[in-house]
PDB file of C-alpha atoms in Angstrom:
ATOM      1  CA  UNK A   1      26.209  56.518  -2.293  1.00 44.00           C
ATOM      2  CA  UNK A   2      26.314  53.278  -4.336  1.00 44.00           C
ATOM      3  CA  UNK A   3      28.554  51.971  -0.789  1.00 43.00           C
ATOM      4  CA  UNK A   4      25.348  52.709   1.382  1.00 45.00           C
ATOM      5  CA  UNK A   5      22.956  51.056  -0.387  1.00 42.00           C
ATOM      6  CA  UNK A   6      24.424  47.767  -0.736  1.00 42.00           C
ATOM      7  CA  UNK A   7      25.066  47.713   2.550  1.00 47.00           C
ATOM      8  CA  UNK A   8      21.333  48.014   3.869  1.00 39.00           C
ATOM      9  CA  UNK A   9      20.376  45.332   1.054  1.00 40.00           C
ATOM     10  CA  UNK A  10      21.047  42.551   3.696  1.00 42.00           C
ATOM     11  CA  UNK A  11      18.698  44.213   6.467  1.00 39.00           C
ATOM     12  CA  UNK A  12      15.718  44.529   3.669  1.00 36.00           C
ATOM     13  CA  UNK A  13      16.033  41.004   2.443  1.00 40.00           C
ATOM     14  CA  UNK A  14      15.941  39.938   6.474  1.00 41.00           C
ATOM     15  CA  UNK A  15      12.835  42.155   6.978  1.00 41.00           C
ATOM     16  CA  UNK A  16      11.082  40.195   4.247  1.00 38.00           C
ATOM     17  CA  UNK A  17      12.127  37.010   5.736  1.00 38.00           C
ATOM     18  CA  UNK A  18      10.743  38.076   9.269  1.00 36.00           C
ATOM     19  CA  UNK A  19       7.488  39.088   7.635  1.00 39.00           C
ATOM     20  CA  UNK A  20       6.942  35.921   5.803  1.00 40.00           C
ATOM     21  CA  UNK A  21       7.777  33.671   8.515  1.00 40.00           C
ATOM     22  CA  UNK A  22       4.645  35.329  10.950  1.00 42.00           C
ATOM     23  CA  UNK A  23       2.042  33.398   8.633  1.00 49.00           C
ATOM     24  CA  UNK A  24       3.960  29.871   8.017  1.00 50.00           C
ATOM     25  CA  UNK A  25       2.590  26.198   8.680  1.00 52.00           C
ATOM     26  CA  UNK A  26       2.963  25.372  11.959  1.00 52.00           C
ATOM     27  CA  UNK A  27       4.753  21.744  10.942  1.00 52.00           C
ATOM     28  CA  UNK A  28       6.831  22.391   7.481  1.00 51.00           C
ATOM     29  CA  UNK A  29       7.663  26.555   8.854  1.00 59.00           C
ATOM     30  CA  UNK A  30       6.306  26.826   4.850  1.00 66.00           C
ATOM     31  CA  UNK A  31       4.430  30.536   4.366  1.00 75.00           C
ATOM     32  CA  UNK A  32       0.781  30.353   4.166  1.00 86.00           C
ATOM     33  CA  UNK A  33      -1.375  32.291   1.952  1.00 92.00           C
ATOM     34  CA  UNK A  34      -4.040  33.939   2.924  1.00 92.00           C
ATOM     35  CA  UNK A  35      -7.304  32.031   1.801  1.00 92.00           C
ATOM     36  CA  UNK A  36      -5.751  28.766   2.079  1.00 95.00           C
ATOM     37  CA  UNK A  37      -8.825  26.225   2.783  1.00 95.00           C
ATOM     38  CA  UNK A  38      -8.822  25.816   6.357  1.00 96.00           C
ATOM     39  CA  UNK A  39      -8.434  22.100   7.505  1.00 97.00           C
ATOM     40  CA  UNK A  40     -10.827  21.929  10.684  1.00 97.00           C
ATOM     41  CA  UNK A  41     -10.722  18.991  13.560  1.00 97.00           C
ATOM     42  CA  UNK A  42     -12.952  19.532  16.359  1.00 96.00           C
ATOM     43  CA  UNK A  43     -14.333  17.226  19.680  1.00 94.00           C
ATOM     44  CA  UNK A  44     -16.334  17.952  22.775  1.00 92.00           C
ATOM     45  CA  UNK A  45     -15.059  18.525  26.270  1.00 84.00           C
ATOM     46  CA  UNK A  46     -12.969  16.232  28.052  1.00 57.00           C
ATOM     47  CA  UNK A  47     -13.351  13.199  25.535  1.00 44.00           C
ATOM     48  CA  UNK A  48      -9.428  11.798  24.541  1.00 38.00           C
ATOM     49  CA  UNK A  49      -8.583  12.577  21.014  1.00 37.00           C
ATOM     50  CA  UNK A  50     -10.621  10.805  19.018  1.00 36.00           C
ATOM     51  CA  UNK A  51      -9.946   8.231  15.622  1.00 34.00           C
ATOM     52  CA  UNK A  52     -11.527   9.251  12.973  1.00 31.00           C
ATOM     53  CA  UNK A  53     -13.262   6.241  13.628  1.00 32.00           C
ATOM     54  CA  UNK A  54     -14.706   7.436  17.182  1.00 35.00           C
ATOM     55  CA  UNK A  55     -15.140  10.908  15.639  1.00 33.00           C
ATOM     56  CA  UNK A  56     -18.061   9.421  13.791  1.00 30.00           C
ATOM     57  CA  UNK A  57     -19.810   8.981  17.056  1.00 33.00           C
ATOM     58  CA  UNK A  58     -20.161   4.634  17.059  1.00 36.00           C
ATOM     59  CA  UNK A  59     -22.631   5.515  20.706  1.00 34.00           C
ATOM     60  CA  UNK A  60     -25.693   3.533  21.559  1.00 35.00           C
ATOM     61  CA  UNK A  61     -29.070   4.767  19.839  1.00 40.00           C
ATOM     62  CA  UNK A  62     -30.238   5.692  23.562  1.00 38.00           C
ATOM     63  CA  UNK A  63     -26.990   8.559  23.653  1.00 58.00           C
ATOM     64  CA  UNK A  64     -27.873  10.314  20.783  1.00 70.00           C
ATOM     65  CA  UNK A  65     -29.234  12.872  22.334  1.00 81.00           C
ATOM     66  CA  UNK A  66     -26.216  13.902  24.694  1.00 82.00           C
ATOM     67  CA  UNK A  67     -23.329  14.288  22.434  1.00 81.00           C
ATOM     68  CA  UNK A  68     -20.042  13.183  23.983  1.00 80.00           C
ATOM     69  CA  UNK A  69     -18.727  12.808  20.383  1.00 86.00           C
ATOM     70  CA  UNK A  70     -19.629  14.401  17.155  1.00 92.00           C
ATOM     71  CA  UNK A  71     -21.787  11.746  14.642  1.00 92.00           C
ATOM     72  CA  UNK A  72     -21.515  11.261  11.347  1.00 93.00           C
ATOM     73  CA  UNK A  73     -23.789  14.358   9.514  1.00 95.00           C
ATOM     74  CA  UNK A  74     -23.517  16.461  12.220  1.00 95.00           C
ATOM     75  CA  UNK A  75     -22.692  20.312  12.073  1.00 97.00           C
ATOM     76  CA  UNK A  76     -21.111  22.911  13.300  1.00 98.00           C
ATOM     77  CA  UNK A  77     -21.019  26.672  12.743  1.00 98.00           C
ATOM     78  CA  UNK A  78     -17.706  28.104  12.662  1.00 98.00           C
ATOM     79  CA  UNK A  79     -16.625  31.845  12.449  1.00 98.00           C
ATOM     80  CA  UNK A  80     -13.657  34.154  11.747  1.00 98.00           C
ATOM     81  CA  UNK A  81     -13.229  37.206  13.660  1.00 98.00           C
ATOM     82  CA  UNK A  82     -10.517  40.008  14.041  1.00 96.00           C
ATOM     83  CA  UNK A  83     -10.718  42.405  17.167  1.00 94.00           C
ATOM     84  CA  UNK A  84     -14.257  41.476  17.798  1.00 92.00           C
ATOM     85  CA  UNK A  85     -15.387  42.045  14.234  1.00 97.00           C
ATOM     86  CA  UNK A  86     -16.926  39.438  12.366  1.00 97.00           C
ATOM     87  CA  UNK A  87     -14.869  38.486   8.608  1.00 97.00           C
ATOM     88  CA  UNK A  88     -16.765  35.502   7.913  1.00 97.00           C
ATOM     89  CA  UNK A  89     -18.946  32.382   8.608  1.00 97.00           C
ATOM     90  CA  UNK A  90     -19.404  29.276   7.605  1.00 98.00           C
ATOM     91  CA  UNK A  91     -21.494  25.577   8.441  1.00 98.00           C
ATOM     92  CA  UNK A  92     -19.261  22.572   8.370  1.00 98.00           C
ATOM     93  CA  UNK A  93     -20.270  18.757   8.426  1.00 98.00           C
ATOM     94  CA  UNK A  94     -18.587  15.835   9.596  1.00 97.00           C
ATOM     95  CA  UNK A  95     -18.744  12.974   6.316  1.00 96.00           C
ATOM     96  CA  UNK A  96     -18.478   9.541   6.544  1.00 96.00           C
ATOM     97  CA  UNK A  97     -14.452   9.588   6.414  1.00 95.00           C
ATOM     98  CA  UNK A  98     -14.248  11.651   9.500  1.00 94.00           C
ATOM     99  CA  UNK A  99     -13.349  14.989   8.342  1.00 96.00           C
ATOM    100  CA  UNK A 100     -15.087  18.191   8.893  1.00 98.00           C
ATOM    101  CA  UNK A 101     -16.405  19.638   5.219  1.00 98.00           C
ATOM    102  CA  UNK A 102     -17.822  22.950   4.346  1.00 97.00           C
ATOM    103  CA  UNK A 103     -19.949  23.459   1.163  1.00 96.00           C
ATOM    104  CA  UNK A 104     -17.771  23.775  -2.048  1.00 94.00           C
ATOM    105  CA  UNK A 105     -17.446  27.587  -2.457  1.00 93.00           C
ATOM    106  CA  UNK A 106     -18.237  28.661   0.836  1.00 96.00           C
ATOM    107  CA  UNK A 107     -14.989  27.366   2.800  1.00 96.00           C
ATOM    108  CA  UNK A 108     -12.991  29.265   4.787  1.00 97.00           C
ATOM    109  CA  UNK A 109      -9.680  30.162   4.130  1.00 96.00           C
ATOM    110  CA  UNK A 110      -6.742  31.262   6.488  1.00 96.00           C
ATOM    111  CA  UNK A 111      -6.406  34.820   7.597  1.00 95.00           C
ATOM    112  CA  UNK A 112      -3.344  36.343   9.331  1.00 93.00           C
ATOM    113  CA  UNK A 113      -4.396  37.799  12.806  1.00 94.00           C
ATOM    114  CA  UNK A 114      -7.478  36.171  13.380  1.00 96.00           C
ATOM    115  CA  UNK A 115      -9.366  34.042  15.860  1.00 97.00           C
ATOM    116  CA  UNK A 116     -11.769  31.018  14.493  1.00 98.00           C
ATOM    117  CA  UNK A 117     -14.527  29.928  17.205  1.00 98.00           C
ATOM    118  CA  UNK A 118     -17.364  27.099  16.689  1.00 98.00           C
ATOM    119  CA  UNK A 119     -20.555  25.905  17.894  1.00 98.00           C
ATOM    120  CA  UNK A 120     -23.004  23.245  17.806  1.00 98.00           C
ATOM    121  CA  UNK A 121     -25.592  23.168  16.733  1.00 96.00           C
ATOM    122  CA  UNK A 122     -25.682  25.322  13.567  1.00 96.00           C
ATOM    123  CA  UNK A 123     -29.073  27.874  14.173  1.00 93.00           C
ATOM    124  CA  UNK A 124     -29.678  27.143  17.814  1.00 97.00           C
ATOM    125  CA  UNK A 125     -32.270  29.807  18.758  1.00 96.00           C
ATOM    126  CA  UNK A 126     -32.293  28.827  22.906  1.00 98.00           C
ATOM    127  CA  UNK A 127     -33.532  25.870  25.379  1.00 99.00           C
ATOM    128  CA  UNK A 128     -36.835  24.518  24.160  1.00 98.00           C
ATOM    129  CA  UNK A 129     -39.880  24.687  26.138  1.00 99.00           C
ATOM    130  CA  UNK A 130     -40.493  20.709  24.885  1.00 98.00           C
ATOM    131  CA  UNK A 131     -37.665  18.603  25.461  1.00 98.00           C
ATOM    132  CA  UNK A 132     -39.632  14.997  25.473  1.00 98.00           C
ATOM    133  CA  UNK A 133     -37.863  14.268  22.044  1.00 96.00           C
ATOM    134  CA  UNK A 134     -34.594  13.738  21.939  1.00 94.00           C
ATOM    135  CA  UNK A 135     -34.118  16.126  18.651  1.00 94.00           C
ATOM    136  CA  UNK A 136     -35.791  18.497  20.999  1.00 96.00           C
ATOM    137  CA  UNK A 137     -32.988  18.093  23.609  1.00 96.00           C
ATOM    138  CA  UNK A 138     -29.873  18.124  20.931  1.00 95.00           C
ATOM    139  CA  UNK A 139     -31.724  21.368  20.225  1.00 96.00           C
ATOM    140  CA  UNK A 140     -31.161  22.931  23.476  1.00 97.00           C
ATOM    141  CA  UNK A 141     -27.716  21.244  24.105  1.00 96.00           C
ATOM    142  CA  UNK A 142     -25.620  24.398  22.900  1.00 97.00           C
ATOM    143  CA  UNK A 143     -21.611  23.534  22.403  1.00 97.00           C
ATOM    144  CA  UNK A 144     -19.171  25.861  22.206  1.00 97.00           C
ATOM    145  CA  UNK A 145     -15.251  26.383  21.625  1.00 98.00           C
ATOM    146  CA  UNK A 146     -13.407  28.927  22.992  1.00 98.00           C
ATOM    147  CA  UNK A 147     -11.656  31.692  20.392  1.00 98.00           C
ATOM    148  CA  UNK A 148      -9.251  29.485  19.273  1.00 97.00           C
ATOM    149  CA  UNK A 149      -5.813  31.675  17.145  1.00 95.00           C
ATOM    150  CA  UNK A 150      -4.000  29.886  14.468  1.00 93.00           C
ATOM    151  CA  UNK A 151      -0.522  31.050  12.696  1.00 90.00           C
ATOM    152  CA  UNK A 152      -1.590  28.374   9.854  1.00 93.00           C
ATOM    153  CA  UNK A 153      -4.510  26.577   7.606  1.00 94.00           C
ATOM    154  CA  UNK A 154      -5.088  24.219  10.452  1.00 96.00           C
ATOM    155  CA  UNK A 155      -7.493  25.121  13.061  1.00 97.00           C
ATOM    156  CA  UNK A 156      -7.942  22.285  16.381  1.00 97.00           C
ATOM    157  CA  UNK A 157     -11.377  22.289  18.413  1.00 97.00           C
ATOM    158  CA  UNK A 158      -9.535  20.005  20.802  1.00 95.00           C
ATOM    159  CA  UNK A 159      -8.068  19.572  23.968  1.00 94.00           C
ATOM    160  CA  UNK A 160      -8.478  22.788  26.041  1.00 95.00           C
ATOM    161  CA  UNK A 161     -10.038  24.375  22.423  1.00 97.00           C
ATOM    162  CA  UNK A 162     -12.451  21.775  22.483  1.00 96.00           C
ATOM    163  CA  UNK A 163     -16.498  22.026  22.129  1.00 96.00           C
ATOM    164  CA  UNK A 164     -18.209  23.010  25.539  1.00 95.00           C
ATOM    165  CA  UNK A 165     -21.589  22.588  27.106  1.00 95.00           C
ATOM    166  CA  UNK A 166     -23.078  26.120  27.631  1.00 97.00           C
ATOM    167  CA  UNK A 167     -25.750  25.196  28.776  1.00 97.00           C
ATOM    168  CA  UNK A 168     -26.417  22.875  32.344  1.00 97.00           C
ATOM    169  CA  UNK A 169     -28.141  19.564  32.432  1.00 97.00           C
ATOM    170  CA  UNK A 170     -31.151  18.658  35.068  1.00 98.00           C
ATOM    171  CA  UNK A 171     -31.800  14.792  36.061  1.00 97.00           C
ATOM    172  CA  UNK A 172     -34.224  13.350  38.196  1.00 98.00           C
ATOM    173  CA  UNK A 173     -34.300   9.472  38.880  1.00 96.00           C
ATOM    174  CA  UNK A 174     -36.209   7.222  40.942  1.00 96.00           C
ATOM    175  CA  UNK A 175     -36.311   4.440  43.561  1.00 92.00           C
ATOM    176  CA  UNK A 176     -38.617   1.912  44.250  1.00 88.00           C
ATOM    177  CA  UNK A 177     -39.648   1.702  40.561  1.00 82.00           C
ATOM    178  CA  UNK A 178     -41.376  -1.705  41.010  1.00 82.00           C
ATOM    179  CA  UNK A 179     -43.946   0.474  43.317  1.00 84.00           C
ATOM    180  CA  UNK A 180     -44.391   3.704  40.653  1.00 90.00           C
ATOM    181  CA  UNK A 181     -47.604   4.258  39.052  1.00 92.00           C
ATOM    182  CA  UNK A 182     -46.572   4.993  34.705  1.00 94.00           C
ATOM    183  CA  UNK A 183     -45.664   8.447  34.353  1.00 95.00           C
ATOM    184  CA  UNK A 184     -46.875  10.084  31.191  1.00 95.00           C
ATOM    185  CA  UNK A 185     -45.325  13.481  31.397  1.00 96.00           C
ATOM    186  CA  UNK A 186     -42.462  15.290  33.744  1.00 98.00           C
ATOM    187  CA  UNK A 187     -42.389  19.210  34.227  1.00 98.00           C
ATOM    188  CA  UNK A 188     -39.815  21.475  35.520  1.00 98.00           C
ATOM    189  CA  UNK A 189     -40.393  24.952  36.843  1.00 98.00           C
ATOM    190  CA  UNK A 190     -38.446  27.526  37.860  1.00 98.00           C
ATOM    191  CA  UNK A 191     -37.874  31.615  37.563  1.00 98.00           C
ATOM    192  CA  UNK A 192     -35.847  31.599  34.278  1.00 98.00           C
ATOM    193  CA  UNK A 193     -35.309  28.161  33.573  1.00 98.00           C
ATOM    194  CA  UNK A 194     -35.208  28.665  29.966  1.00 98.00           C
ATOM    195  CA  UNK A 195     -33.576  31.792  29.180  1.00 98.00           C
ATOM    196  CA  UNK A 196     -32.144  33.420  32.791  1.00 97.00           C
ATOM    197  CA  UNK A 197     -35.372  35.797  32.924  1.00 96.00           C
ATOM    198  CA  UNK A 198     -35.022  37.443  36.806  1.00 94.00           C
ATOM    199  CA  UNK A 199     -39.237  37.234  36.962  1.00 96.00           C
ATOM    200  CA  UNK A 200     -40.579  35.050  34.325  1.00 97.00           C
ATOM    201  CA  UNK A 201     -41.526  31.714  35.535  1.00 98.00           C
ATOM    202  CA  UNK A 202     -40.237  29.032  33.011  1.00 98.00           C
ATOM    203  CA  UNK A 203     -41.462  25.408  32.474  1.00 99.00           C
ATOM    204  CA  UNK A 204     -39.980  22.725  30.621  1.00 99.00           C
ATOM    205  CA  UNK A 205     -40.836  19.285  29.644  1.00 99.00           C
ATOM    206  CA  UNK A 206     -38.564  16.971  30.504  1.00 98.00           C
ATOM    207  CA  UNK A 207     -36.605  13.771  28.199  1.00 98.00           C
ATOM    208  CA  UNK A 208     -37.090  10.167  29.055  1.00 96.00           C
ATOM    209  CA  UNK A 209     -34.233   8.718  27.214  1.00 94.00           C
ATOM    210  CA  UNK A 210     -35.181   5.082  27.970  1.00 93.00           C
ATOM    211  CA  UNK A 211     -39.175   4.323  28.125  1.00 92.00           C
ATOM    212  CA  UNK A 212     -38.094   1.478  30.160  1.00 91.00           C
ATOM    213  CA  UNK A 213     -36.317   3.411  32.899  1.00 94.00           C
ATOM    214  CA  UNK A 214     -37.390   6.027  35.562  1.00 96.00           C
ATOM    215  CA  UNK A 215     -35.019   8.430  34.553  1.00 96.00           C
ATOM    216  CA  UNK A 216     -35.770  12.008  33.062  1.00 97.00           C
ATOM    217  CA  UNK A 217     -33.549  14.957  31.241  1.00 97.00           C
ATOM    218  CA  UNK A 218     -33.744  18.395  30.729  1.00 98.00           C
ATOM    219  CA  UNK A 219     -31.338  21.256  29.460  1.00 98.00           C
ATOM    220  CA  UNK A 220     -31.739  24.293  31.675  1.00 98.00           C
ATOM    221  CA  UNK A 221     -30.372  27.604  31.702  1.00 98.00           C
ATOM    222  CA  UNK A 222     -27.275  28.408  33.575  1.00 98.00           C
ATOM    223  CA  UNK A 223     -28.343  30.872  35.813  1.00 95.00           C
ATOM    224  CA  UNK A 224     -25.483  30.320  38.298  1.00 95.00           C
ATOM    225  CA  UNK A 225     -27.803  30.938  41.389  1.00 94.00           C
ATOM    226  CA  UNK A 226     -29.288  28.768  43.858  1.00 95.00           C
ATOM    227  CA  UNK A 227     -32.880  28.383  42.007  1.00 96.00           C
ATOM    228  CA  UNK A 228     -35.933  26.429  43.784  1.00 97.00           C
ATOM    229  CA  UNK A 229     -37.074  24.276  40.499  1.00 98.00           C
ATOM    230  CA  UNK A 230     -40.435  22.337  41.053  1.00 98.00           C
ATOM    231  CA  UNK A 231     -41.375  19.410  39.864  1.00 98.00           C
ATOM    232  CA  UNK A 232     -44.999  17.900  38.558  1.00 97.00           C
ATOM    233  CA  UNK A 233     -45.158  14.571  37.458  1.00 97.00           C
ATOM    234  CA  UNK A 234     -48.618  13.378  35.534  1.00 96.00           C
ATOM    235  CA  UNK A 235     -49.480   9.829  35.355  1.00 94.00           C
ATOM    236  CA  UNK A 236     -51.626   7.732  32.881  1.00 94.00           C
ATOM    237  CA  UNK A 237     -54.762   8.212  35.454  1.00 93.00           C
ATOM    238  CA  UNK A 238     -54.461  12.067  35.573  1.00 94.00           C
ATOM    239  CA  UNK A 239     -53.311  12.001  39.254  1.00 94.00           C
ATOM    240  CA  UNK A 240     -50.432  14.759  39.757  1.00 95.00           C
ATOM    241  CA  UNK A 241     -47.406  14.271  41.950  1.00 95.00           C
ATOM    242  CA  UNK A 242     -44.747  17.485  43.222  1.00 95.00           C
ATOM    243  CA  UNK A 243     -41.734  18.266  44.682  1.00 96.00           C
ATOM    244  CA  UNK A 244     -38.966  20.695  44.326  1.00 96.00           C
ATOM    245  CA  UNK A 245     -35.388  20.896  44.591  1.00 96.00           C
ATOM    246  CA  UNK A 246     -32.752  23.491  44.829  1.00 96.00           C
ATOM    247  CA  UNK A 247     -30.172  23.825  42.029  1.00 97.00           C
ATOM    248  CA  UNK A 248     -27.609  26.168  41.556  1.00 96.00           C
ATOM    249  CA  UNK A 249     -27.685  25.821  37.528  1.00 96.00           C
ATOM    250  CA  UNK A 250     -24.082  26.734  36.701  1.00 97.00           C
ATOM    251  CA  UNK A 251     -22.409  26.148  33.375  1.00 96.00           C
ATOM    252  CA  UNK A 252     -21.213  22.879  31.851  1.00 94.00           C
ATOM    253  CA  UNK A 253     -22.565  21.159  35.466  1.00 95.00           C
ATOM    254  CA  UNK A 254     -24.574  18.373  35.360  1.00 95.00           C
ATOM    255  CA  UNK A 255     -27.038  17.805  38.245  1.00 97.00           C
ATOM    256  CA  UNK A 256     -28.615  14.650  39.323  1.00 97.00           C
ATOM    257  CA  UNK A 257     -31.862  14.434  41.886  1.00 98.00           C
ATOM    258  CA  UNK A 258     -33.036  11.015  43.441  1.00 97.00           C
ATOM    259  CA  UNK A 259     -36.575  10.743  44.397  1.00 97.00           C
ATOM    260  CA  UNK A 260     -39.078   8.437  45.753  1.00 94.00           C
ATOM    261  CA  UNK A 261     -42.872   8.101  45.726  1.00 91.00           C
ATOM    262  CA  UNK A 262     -44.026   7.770  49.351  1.00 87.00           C
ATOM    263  CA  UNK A 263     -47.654   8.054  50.494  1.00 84.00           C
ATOM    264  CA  UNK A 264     -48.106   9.300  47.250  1.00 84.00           C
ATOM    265  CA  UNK A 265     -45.646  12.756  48.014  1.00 88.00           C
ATOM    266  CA  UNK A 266     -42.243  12.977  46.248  1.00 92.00           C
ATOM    267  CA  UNK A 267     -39.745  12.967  48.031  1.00 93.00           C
ATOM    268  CA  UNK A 268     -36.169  13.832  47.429  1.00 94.00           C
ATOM    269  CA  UNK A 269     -33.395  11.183  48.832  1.00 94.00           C
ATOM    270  CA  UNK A 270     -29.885  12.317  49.575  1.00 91.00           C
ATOM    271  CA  UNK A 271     -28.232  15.073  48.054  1.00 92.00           C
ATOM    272  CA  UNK A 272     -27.604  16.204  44.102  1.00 94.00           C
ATOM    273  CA  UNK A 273     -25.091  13.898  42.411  1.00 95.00           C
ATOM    274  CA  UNK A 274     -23.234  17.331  40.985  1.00 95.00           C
ATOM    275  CA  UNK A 275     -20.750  16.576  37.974  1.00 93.00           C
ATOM    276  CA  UNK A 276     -18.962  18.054  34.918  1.00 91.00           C
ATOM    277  CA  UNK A 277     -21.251  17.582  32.188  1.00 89.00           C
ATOM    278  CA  UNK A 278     -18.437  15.469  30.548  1.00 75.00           C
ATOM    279  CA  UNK A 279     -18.576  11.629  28.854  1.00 50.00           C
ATOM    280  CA  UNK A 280     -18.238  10.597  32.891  1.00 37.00           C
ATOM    281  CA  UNK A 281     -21.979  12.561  33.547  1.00 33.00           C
ATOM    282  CA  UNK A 282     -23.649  11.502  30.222  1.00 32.00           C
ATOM    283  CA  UNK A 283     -26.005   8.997  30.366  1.00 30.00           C
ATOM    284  CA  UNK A 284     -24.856   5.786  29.082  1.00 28.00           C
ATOM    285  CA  UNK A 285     -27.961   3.124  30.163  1.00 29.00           C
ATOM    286  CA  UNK A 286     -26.780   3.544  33.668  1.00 29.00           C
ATOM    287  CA  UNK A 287     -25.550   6.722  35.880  1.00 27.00           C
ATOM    288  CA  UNK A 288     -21.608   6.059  36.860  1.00 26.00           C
TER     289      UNK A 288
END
């Protein structure tokens, strides 16, 4: 009897060894305990890994808006979940050394069999109706990772795990700007614009990021359907000027209209400029 047992003493020790090694660092192969803190990195789409000196987001004032990099104070929600359940929660914030920092005390820590996901911004409630400021806009721009596994205390919102645009992103620019009357106020309309309704019409007012340019921004819902989306302008003298343009509205797709003013009727010119809403789509004081 004493024979047997000593013999199986090898196969319990390697059991213990298998077990440990499931929840190790990915790097040193060292075990992890559960409620380690959780050491986050995170960037948006297709942006190259960034320094910890681009993480903080070193973009013109005029870009601040339309995030192709996370700033300095910004934050981000993230959330631990097992088989669809949710274990916990918790806001993050980018400091001024680049690194992603929850509250003290309300951290997360690492879990075995889990999936962490994040998005920006922390408390977005939808598109907004008003998107002529550009806090308005950020509002509306809703990022997202995908549910991102970990087998250690490190968790990466980057590369194919990286932030997302949910949302899609409506432009309208002008030629012929030396003829335009001032434009005080853009509108978009459109069935569901702001939150997919199938019957409510939905209006938004549009962004001008530049006051000196003839360019105008909205985010809009991504409906994924070919959606007829009209278009008021107001000037300083009252006088009203429409068009409208189709749009398919898909996810992460950033769509670009050209118009001109003739006879006093918009007019669109060409077709959509259709793009990833990526760093190459964003708005950077000219379109690329």
């Amino acid at each position: 009897m004493k024979k047997q047992i000593l013999n199986i003493l090898p196969y319990i020790a390697s059991g213990f060894l298998l077990l440990a090694s499931g929840c190790t660092d990915e790097q040193s192969g060292i075990p992890v305990a559960s409620g380690t803190p959780l050491t986050i990195t995170a960037e948006i789409g297709t942006s190259a890994s960034p320094s910890s000196t681009d993480r903080l987001g070193d973009a013109a004032p005029a870009n601040d808006y339309d995030l192709s990099k996370f700033r300095t104070d910004d934050q981000i929600n993230v959330t631990c979940t097992r088989n669809t359940a949710l274990l916990a929660s918790s806001g993050y914030t980018l400091n001024a050394a680049g690194s992603w920092k929850a509250p003290a005390g309300s951290e997360l820590g690492f879990l075995p069999a889990v999936t962490y996901r994040a998005s920006f911004p922390v408390g977005y409630d939808g598109i907004q109706a008003s998107q002529e400021k550009k806090a308005d806009f950020l509002k509306s721009n809703y990022l997202r990772t995908p549910e991102v596994p970990v087998s250690g205390a490190e968790v990466k919102f980057t590369g194919t795990n990286a932030f997302n645009h949910e949302n899609a992103k409506l432009t309208l620019k002008f030629t012929g700007v030396n003829t335009l009357p001032v434009f005080s106020r853009m509108t978009v309309q459109a069935t569901g614009l702001r939150t997919g309704s199938s019957t409510a019409a939905e209006s938004i007012n549009m962004l001008r990021p530049v006051d000196s340019e003839y360019i105008w921004c909205a985010v809009i819902y991504p409906q994924a359907t070919n959606t007829d989306i009209s278009i008021t302008i107001t000037d300083t003298y009252g006088l009203t000027y429409k068009a409208t343009v189709q749009c398919v509205m898909a996810k992460g797709t950033s769509y670009t209209y050209t118009l001109k003013l003739q006879n006093n009727i918009l007019v669109p010119v060409g077709q959509a400029e259709i793009k990833d809403w990526t760093v190459s789509s964003r708005h950077n004081g000219d379109f690329d």
